[in-house]
Tab-separated table of C-alpha atoms in Angstrom:
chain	number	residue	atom	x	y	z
A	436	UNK	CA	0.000	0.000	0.000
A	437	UNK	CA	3.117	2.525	0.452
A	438	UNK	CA	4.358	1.666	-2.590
A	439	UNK	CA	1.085	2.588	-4.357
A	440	UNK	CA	0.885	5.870	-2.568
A	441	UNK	CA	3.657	7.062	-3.018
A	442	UNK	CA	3.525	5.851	-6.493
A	443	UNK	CA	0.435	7.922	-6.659
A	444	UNK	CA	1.786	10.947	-5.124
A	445	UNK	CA	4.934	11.003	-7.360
A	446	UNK	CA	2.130	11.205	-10.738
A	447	UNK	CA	0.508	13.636	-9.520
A	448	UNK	CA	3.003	16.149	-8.387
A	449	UNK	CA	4.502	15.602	-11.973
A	450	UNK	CA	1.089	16.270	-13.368
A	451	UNK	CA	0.991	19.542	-11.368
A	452	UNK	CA	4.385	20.392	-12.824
A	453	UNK	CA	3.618	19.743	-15.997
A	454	UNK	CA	0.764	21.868	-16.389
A	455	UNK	CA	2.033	24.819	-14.584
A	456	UNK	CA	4.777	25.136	-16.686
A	457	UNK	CA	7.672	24.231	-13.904
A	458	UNK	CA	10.770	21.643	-14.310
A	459	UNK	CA	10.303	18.335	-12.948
A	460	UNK	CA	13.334	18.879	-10.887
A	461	UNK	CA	13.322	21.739	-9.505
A	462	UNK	CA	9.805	22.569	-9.143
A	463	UNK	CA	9.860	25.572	-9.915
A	464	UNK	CA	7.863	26.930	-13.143
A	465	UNK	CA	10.111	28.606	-15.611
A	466	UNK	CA	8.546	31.964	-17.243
A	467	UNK	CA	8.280	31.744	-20.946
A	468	UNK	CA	5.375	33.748	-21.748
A	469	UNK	CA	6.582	37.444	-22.791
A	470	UNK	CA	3.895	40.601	-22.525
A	471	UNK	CA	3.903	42.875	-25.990
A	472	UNK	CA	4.480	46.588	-24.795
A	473	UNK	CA	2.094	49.039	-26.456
A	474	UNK	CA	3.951	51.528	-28.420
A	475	UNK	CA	4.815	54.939	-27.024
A	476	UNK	CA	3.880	57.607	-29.751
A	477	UNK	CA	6.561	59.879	-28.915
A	478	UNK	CA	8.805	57.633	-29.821
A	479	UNK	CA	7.187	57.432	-33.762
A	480	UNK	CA	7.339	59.984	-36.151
A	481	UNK	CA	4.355	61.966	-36.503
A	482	UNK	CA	4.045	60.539	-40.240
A	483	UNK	CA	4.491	56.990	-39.432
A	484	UNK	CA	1.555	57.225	-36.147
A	485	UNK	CA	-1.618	54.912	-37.284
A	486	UNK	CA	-4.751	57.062	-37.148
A	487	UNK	CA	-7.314	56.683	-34.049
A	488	UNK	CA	-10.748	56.896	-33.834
A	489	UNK	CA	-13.224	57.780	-31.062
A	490	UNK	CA	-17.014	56.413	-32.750
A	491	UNK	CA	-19.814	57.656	-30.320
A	492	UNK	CA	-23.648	58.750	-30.720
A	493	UNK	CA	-24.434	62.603	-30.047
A	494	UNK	CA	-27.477	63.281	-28.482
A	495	UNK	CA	-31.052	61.122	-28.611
A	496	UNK	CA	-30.300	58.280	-31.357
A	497	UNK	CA	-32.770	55.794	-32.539
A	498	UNK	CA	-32.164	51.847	-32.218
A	499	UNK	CA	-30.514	51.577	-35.435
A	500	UNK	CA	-27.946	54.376	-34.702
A	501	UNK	CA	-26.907	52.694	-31.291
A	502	UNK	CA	-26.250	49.666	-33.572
A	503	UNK	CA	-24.699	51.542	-36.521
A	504	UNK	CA	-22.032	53.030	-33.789
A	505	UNK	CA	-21.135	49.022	-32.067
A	506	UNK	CA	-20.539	48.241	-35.737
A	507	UNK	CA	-18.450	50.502	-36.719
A	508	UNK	CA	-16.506	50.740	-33.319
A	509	UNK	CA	-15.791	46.700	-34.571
A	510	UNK	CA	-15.131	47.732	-38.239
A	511	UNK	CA	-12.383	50.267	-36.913
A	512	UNK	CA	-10.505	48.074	-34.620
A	513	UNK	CA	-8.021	47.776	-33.779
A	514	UNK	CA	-7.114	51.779	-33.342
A	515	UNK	CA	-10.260	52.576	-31.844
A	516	UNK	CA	-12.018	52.878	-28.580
A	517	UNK	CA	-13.949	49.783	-28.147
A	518	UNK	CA	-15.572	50.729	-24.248
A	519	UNK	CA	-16.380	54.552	-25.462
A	520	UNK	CA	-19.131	55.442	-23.068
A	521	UNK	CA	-21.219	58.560	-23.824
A	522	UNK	CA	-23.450	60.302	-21.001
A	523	UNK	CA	-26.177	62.697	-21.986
A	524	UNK	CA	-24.557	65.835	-20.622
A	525	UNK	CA	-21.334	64.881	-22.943
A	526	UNK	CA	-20.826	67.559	-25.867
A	527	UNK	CA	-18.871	67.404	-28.704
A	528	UNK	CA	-16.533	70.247	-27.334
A	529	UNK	CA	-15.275	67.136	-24.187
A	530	UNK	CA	-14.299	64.518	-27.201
A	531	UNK	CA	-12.151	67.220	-29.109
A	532	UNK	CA	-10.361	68.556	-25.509
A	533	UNK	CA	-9.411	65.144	-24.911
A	534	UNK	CA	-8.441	63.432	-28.562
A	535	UNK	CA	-5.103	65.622	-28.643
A	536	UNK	CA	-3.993	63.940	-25.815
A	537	UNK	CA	-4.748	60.369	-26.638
A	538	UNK	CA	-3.270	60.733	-30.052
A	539	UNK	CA	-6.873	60.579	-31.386
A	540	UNK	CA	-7.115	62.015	-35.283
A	541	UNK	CA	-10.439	61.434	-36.094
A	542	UNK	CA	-14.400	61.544	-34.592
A	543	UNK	CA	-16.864	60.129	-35.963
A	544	UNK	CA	-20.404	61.145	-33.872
A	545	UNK	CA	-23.521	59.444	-35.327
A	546	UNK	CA	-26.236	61.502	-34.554
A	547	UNK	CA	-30.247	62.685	-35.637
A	548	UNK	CA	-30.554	65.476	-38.328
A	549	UNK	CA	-33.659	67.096	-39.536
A	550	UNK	CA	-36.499	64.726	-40.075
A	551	UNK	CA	-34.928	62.535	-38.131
A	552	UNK	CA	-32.754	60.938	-40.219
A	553	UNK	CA	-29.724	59.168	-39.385
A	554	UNK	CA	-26.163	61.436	-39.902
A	555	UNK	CA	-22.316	60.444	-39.416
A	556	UNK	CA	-20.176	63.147	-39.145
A	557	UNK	CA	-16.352	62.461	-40.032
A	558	UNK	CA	-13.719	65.039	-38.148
A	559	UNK	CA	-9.959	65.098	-39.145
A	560	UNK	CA	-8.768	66.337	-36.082
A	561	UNK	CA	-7.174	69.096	-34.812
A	562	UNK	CA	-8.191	71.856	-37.885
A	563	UNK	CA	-10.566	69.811	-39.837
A	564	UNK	CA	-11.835	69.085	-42.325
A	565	UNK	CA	-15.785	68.148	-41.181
A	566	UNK	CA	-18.189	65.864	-43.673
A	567	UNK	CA	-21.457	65.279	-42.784
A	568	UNK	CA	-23.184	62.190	-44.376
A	569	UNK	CA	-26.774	60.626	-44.715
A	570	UNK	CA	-27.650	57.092	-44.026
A	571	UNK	CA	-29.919	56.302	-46.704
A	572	UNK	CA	-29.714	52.982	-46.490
A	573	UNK	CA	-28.336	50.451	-43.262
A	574	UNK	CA	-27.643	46.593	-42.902
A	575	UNK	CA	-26.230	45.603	-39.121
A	576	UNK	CA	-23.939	43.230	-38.487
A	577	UNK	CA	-26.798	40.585	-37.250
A	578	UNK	CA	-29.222	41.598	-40.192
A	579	UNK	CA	-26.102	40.474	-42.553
A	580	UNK	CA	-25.317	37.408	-40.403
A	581	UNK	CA	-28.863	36.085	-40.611
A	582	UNK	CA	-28.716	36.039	-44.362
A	583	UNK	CA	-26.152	33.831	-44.407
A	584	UNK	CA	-26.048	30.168	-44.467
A	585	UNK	CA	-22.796	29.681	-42.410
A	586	UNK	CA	-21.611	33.157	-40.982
A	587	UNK	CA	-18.300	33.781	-39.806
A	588	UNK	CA	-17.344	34.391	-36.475
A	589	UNK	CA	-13.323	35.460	-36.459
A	590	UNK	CA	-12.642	37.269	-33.226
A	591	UNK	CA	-8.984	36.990	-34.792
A	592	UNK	CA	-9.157	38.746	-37.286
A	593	UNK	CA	-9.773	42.326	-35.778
A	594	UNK	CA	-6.625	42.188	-34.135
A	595	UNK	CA	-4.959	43.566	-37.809
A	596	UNK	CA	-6.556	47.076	-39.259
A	597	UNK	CA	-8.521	46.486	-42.786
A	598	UNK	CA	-6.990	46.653	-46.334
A	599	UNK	CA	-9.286	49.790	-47.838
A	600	UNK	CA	-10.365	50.188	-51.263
A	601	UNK	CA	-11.866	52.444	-52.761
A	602	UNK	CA	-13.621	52.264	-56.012
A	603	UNK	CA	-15.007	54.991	-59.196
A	604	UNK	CA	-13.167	57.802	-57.273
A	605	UNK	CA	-11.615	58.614	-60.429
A	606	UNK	CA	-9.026	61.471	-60.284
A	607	UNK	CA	-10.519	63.572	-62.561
A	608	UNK	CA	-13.137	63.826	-60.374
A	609	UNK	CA	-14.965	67.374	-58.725
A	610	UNK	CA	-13.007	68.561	-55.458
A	611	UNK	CA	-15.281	67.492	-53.035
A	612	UNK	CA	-15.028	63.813	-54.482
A	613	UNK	CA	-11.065	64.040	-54.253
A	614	UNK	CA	-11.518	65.353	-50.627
A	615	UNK	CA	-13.789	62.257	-49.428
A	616	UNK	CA	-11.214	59.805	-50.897
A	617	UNK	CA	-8.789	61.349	-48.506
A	618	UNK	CA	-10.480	61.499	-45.894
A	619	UNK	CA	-12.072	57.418	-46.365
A	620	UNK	CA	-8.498	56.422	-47.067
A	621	UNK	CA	-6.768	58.327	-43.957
A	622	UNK	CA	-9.586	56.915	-41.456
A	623	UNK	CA	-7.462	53.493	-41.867
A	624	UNK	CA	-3.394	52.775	-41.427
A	625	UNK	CA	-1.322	53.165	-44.624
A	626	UNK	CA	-0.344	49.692	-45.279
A	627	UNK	CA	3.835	49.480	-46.971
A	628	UNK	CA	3.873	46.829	-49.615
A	629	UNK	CA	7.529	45.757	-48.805
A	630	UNK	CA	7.089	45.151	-44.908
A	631	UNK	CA	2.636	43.976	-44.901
A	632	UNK	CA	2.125	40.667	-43.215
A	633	UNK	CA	-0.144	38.742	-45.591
A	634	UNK	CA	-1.047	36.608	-42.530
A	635	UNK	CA	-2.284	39.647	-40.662
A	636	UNK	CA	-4.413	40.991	-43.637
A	637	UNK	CA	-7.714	39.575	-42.619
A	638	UNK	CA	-10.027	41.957	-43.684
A	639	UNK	CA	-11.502	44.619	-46.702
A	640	UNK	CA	-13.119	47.968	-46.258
A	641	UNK	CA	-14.870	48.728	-49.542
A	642	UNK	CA	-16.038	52.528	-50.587
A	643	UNK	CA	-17.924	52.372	-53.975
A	644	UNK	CA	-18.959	55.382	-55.743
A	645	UNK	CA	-22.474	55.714	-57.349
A	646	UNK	CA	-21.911	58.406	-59.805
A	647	UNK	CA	-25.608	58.327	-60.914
A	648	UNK	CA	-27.234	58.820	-57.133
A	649	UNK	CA	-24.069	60.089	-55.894
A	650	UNK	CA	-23.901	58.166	-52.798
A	651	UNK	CA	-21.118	55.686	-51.387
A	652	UNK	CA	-21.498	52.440	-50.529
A	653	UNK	CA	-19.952	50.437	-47.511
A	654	UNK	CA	-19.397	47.231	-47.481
A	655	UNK	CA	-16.834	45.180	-45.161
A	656	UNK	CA	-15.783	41.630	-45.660
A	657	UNK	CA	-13.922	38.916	-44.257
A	658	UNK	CA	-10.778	37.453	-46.407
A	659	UNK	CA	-10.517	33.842	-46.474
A	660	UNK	CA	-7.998	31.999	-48.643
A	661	UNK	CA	-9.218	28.207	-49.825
A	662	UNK	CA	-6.203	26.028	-51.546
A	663	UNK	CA	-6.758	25.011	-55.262
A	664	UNK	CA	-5.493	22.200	-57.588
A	665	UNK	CA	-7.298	19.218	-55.948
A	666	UNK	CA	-10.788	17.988	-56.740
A	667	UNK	CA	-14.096	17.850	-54.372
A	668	UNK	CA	-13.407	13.742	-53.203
A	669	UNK	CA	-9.725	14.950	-52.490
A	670	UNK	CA	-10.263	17.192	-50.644
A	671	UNK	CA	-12.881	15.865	-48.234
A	672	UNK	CA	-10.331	12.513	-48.039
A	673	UNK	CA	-7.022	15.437	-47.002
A	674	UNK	CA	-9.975	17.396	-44.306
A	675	UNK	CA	-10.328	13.907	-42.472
A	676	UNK	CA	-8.838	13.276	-39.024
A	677	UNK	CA	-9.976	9.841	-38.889
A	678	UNK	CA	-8.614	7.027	-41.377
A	679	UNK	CA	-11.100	6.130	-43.810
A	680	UNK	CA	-12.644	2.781	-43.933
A	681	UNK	CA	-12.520	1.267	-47.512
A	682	UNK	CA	-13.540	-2.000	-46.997
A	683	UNK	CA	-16.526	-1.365	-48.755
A	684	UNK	CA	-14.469	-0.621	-52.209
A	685	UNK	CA	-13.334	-3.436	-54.521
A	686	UNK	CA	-10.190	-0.143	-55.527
A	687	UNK	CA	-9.410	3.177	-54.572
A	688	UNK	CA	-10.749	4.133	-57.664
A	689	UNK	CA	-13.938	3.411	-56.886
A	690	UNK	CA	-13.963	5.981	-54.443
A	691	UNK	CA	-13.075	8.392	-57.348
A	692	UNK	CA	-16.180	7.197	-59.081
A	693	UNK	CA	-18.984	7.415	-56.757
A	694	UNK	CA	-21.971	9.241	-58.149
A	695	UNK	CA	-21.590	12.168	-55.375
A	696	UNK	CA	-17.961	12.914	-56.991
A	697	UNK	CA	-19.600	15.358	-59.196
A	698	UNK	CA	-19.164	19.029	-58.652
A	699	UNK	CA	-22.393	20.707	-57.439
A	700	UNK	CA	-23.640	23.977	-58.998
A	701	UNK	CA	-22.684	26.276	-55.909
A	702	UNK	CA	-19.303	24.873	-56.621
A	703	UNK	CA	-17.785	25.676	-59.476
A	704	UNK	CA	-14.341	26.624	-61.223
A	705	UNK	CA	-12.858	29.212	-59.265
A	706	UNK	CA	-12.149	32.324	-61.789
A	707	UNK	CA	-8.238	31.984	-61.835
A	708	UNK	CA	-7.919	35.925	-61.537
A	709	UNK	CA	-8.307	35.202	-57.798
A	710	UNK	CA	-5.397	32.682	-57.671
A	711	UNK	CA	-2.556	33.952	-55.468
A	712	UNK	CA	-0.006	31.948	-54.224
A	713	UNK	CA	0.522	32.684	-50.454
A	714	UNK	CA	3.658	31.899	-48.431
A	715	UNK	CA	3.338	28.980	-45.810
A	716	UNK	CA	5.449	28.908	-42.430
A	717	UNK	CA	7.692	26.056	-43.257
A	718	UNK	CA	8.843	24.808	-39.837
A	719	UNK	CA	5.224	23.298	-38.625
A	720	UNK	CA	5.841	20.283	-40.717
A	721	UNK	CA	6.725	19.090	-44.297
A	722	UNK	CA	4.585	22.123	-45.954
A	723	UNK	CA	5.714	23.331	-48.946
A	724	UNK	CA	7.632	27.135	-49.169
A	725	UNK	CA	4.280	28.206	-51.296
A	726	UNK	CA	0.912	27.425	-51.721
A	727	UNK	CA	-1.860	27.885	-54.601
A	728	UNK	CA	-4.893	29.552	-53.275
A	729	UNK	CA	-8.122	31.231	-54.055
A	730	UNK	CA	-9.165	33.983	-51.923
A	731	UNK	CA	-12.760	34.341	-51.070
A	732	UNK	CA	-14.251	37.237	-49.628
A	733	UNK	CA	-17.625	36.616	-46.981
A	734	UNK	CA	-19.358	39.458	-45.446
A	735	UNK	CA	-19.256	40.336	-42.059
A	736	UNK	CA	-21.689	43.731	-41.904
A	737	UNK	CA	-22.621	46.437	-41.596
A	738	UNK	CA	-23.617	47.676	-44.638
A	739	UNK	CA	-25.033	51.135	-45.519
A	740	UNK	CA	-24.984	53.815	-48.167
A	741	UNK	CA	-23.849	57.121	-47.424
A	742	UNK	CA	-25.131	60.440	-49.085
A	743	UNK	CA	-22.607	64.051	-48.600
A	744	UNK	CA	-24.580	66.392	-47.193
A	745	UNK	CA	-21.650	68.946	-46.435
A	746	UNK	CA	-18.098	69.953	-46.376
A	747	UNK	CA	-17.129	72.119	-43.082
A	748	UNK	CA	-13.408	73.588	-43.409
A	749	UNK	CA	-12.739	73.556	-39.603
A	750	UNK	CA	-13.551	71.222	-36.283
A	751	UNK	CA	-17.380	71.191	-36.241
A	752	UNK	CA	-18.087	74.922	-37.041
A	753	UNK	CA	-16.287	76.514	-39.814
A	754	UNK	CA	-16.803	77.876	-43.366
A	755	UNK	CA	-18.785	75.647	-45.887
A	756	UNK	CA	-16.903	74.414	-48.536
A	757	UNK	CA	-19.314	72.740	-50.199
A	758	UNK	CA	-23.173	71.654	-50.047
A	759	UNK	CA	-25.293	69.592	-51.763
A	760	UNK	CA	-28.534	71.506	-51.440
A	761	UNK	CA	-27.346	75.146	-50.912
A	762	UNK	CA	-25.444	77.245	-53.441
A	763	UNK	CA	-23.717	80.643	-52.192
A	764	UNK	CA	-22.578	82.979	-54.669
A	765	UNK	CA	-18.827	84.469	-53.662
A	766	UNK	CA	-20.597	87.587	-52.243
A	767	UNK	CA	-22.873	86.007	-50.026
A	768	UNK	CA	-20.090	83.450	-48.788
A	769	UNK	CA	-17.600	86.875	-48.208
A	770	UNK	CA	-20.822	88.320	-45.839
A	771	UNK	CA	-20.891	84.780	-44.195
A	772	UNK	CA	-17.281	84.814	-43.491
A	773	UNK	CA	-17.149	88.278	-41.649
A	774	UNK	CA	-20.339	87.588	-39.718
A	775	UNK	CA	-18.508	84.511	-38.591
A	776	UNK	CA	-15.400	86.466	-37.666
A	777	UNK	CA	-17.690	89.529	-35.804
A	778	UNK	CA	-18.697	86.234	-33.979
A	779	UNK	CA	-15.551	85.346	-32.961
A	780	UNK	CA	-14.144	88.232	-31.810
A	781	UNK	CA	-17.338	88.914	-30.060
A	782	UNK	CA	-16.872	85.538	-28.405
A	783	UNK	CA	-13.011	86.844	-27.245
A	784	UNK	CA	-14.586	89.599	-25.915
A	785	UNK	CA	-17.074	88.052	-23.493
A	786	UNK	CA	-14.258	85.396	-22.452
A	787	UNK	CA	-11.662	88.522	-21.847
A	788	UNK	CA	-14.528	90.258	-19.583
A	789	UNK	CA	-15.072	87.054	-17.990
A	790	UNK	CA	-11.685	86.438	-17.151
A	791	UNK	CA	-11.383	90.067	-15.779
A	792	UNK	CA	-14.314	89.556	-13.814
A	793	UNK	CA	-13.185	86.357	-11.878
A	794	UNK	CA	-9.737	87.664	-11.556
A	795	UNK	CA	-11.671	90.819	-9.669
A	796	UNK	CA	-13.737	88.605	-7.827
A	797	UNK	CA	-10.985	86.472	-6.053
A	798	UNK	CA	-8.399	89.472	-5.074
A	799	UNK	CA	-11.747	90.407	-3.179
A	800	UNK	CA	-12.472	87.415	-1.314
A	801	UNK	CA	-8.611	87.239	-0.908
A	802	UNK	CA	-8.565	90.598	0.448
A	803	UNK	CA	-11.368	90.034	2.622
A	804	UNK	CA	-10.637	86.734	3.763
A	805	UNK	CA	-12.606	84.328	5.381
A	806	UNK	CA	-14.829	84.004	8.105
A	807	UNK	CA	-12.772	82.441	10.719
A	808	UNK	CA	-9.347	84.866	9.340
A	809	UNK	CA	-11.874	87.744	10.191
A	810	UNK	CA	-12.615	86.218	13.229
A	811	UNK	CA	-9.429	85.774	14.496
A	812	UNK	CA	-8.303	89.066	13.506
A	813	UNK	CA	-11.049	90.963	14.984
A	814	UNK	CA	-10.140	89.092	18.450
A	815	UNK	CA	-6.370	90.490	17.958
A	816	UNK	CA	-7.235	93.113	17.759
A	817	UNK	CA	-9.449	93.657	20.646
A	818	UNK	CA	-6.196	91.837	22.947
A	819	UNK	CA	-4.106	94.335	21.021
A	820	UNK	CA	-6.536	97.261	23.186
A	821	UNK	CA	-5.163	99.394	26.175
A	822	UNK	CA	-7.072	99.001	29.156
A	823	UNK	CA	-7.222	102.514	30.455
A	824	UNK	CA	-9.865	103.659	32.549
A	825	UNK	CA	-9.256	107.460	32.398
A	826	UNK	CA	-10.073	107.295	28.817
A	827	UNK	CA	-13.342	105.643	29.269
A	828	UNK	CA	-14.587	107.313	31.893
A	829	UNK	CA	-13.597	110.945	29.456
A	830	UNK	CA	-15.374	108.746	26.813
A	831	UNK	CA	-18.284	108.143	28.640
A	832	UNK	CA	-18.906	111.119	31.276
A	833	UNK	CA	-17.137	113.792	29.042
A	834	UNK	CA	-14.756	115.012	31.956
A	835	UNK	CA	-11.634	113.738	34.465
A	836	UNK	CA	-12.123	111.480	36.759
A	837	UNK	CA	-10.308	114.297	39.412
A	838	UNK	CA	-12.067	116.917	38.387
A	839	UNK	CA	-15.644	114.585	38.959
A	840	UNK	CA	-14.134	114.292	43.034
């Protein structure tokens, strides 16, 4: 029976060992895990910094904006605040004090406009520019999902930023086309050719341009890469874990000419355009250096068409650049422009008299002090008080004391 337990007791303290990552001999686990430092954007140029986002809804939003803003929070990842809380009393003015800070370049507030309709607002911060967009049209995430026979769940793949295309902006296009294909490209990390890890490219942001309605479509996909060169039966046989049981078959051939060999509708010849050949990692086993594929693309939501509204020059509240309902003519946008700047310097005004005014206000209650200073120096001063009685009795009788006797 001792040789049992301590049989016993010897397996288990080597099961302990084993899974907590310590030595057999020593017993003592052995760190090999290593914790990835975020990056410090001081130390990276200004030019090289990825952009970040802050996504939020401004002011009473209906159900489908509170949606619209989780799915885009997920469609900007990973450079974007993911646990952005809003409060009612929040204004736009608290997002822009605190974005230079963070390293934040861009807002994007979803919001009501007139008639209720759904708007998204895009801010390049800190001078601008400011777009202001219509939803015309909206898809969530869930809405796409339930379309689909088998959707895609890929937590993984959010960890990279999305390749971004963008689609009939030609370049001989009008300004304010040019200036939205900045502004969609900027939202997302420039991506160098020579240095991109195709294993980290796991995602597509597509912009298409309507040039009939005007409006831009958004559409955001999930890239999947499927290997090519073998048939249906093949690749079913190289999927299996288990060995296959072939009893049944008189030749392996057989197997090669069952009646379900033949290629279903939904699966036909891949166009060969979309062949790539993708590097493998070559150390997890005998895998070739390079591998055939066909890349796939399956939608992961949300999807919505966008219609430009405006073009703001500065953060929020600045001259109009362009509209797609208004036309000023250069005098009327010249009497726009001064008003605007009477406003401002109207505005300086009221916060240089303000400033005065508090400034006055606290060398008074400095000078006055406070109750218990004034206290204490009124009962100083009455210690500080001769006690003579000649003087009060003068006070109070109007003669000497001597000359009373």
């Amino acid at each position: 029976q001792m040789c049992i337990r301590d049989r016993y007791q010897r397996r288990v303290r080597g099961w302990r060992e084993s899974t907590m990552g310590g030595s057999r001999a020593g017993g003592k686990r052995k760190k090999r895990r290593t914790h990835a430092k975020d990056q410090d954007l001081d130390l990276i140029e200004a030019s090289k910094r990825p952009p970040k986002s802050f996504v939020f809804s401004n002011g009473e939003v209906p159900k489908e904006g509170r949606a619209l803003v989780e799915d885009l929070k997920q469609v900007m990842e990973p450079n974007t605040a993911s646990s952005l809380k809003t409060r009612k009393r929040n204004v736009l003015k608290d997002f822009v004090q605190i974005a230079g800070p963070l390293g934040v370049t861009h807002l994007i507030p979803v919001g009501t406009g007139t008639r209720n309709s759904l708007n998204i607002r895009m801010v390049r911060l800190p001078r601008g520019p400011t777009m202001t967009f219509r939803v015309t049209h909206f898809a969530s995430c869930s809405d796409v999902a339930a379309t689909q026979r088998r959707p895609v769940s890929v937590p993984d793949a959010y960890l990279n930023s999305p390749l971004v295309i963008l689609n009939n902006f030609a370049s001989g296009s009008s300004p304010h086309v040019k200036l939205m294909a900045v502004m969609l490209q900027n939202m997302f990390p420039a991506i160098n050719v020579s240095e991109v890890n195709l294993a980290g490219c796991r995602r597509v942001v597509l912009f298409h341009m309507d040039k009939q309605s005007g409006e831009i479509e958004f559409r955001h996909f999930f890239i999947r890469t499927k290997g090519v060169g073998h048939t249906k039966h093949i690749k079913r046989v190289l999927k299996r874990k288990k060995d296959i049981d072939l009893s049944h078959l008189e030749d392996i051939a057989d197997m090669m000419d069952d009646e379900g060999y033949a290629t279903s509708d939904s699966e036909g010849e891949d166009n060969e355009d979309s062949h790539v050949t993708i590097p493998q990692d070559t150390k997890r086993g005998r895998r070739p250096a390079t591998r055939k594929s066909a890349v796939r693309l399956q939608e992961l939501g949300p999807r919505f068409r966008l219609r430009l509204i405006k073009i703001e020059d500065g953060v929020f509240d600045g001259d109009v650049i362009h509209h797609a309902y208004v036309q000023k003519t250069p005098e009327e946008a010249a009497k726009l422009r001064m008003l605007r700047k009477q406003r401002e310097k109207e505005k300086d005004k009221r916060r240089a008299e303000q400033a005065a005014n508090v400034e006055r206000k606290r060398q008074k209650r400095e000078a006055r002090g406070t109750r218990s200073t004034r206290g204490q120096a009124s009962a100083n001063a009455k210690e500080e008080e001769p006690d003579d009685d000649e003087e009060w009795y003068k006070k109070e009788v109007g003669s000497d004391s001597d000359q009373a006797e």
